[in-house]
Short mmCIF file of C-alpha atoms in Angstrom, two decimals:
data_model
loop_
_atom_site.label_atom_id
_atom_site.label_comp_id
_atom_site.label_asym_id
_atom_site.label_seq_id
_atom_site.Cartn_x
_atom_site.Cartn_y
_atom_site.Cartn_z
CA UNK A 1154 26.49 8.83 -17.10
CA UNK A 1155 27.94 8.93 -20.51
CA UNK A 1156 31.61 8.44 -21.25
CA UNK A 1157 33.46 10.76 -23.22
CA UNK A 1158 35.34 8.59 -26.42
CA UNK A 1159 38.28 10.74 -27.40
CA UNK A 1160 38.30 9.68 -30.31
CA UNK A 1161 34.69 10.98 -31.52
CA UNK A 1162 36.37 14.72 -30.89
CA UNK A 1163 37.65 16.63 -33.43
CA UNK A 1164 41.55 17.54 -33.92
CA UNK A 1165 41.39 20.87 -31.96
CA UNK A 1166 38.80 19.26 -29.28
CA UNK A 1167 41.50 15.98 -28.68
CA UNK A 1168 44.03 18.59 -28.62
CA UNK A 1169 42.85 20.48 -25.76
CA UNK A 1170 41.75 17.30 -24.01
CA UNK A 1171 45.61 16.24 -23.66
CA UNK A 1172 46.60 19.61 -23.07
CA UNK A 1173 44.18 19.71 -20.10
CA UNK A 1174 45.21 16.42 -19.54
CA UNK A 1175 48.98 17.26 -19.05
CA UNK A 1176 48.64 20.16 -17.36
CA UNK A 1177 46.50 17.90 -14.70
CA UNK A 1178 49.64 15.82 -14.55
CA UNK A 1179 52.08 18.34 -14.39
CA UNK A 1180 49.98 20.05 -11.20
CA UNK A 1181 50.06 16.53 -9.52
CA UNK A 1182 53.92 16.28 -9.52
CA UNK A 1183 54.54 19.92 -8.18
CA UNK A 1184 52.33 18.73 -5.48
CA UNK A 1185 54.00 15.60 -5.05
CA UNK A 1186 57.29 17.35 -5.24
CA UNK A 1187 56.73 20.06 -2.67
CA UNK A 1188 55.08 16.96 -0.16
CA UNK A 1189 58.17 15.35 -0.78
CA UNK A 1190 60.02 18.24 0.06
CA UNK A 1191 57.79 19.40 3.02
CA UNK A 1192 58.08 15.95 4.34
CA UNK A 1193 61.96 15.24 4.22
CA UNK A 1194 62.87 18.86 5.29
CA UNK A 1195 60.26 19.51 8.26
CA UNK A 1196 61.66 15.76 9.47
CA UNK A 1197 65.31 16.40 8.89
CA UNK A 1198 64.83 20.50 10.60
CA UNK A 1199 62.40 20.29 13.43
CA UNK A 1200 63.21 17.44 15.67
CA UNK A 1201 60.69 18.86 18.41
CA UNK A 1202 58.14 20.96 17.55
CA UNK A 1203 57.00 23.74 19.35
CA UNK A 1204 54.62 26.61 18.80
CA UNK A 1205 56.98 28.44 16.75
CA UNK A 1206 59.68 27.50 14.30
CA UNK A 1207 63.42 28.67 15.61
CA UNK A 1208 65.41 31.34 13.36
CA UNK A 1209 67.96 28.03 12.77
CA UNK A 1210 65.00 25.87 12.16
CA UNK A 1211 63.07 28.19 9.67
CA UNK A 1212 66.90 28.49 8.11
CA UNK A 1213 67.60 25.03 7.78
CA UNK A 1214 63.91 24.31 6.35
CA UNK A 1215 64.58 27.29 3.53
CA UNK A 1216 68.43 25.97 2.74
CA UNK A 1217 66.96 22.01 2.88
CA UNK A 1218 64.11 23.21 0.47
CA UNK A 1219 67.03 25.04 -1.52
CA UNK A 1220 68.95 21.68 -1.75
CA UNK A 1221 66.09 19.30 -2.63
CA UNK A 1222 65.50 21.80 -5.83
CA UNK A 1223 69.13 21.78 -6.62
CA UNK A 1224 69.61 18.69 -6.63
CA UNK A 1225 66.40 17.46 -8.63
CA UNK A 1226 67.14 20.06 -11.44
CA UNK A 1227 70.56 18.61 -11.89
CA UNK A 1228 69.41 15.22 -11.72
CA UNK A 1229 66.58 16.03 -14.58
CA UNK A 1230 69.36 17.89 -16.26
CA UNK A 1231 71.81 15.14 -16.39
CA UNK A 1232 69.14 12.60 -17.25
CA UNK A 1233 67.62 14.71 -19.71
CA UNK A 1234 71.53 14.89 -21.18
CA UNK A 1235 72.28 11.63 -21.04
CA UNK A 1236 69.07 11.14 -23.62
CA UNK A 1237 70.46 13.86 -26.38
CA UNK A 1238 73.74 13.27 -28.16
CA UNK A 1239 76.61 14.03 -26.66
CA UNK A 1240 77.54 17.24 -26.00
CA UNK A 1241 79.42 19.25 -23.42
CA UNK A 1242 77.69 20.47 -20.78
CA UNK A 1243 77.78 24.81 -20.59
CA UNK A 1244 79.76 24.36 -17.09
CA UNK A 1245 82.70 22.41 -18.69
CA UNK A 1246 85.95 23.82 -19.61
CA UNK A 1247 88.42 22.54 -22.32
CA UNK A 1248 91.18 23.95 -19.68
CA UNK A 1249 93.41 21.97 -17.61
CA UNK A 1250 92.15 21.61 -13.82
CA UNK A 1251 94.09 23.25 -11.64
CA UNK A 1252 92.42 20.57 -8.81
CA UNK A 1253 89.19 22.66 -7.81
CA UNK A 1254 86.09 21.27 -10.20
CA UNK A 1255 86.12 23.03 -13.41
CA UNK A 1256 83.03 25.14 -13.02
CA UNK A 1257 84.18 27.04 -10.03
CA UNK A 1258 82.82 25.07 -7.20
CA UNK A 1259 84.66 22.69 -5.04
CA UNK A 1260 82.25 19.87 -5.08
CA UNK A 1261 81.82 18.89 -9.07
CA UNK A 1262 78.69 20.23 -9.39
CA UNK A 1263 77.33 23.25 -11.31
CA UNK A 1264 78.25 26.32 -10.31
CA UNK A 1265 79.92 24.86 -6.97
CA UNK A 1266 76.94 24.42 -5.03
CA UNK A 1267 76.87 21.97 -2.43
CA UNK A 1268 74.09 19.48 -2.17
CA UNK A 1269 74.78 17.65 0.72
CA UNK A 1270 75.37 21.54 2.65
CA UNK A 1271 72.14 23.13 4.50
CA UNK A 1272 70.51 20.75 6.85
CA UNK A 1273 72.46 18.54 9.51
CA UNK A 1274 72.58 15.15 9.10
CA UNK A 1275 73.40 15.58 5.70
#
């Protein structure tokens, strides 16, 4: 079997080798992500399982799923700030606080939702 030197390819042909490539990587991570999620949630929401999930336990699987993408968007968000130059975030105000988080919600984060609310032991 022959092995494929990327650098005998043309411009457009090593092009759509990394773009091929990337998207490979970029599948592999959703998947990742939503074992992750599947994982942590199903532990965290169905302590005994039976033949069918509960109303509550279907809930707290959707609102844990919820959470988990909340809270790794505003983690990639903040990181992804924290690399570019400063600059306020949209969700700041130049107001005085009146004691509730600036953006609305109660907990800091953006628009007020609550990452630690949705499944119990959280």
């Amino acid at each position: 079997m022959a092995t494929l030197n990327v650098n005998d390819l043309d411009k457009k042909s090593r092009a759509e080798v990394q773009s091929f490539i990337e998207e490979q990587q970029a599948n592999q991570q959703v998947t990742a992500i939503l074992s992750k999620i599947t994982e942590l949630c199903w532990d965290k929401c169905v302590p005994k399982p039976g033949k069918d999930l509960s109303a509550a336990e279907s809930q707290c699987i959707a609102n844990c799923s919820e959470r988990f993408l909340d809270t790794s968007m505003f983690v990639a968000a903040r990181i992804q700030g924290k690399m570019k130059p400063k600059k306020s975030p949209p969700w700041s105000s130049t107001t005085k606080s009146t004691g509730a988080a600036e953006d609305g919600g109660t907990d800091g984060t953006p628009g007020g939702t609550d990452l630690t609310n949705g499944c119990a032991g959280w």
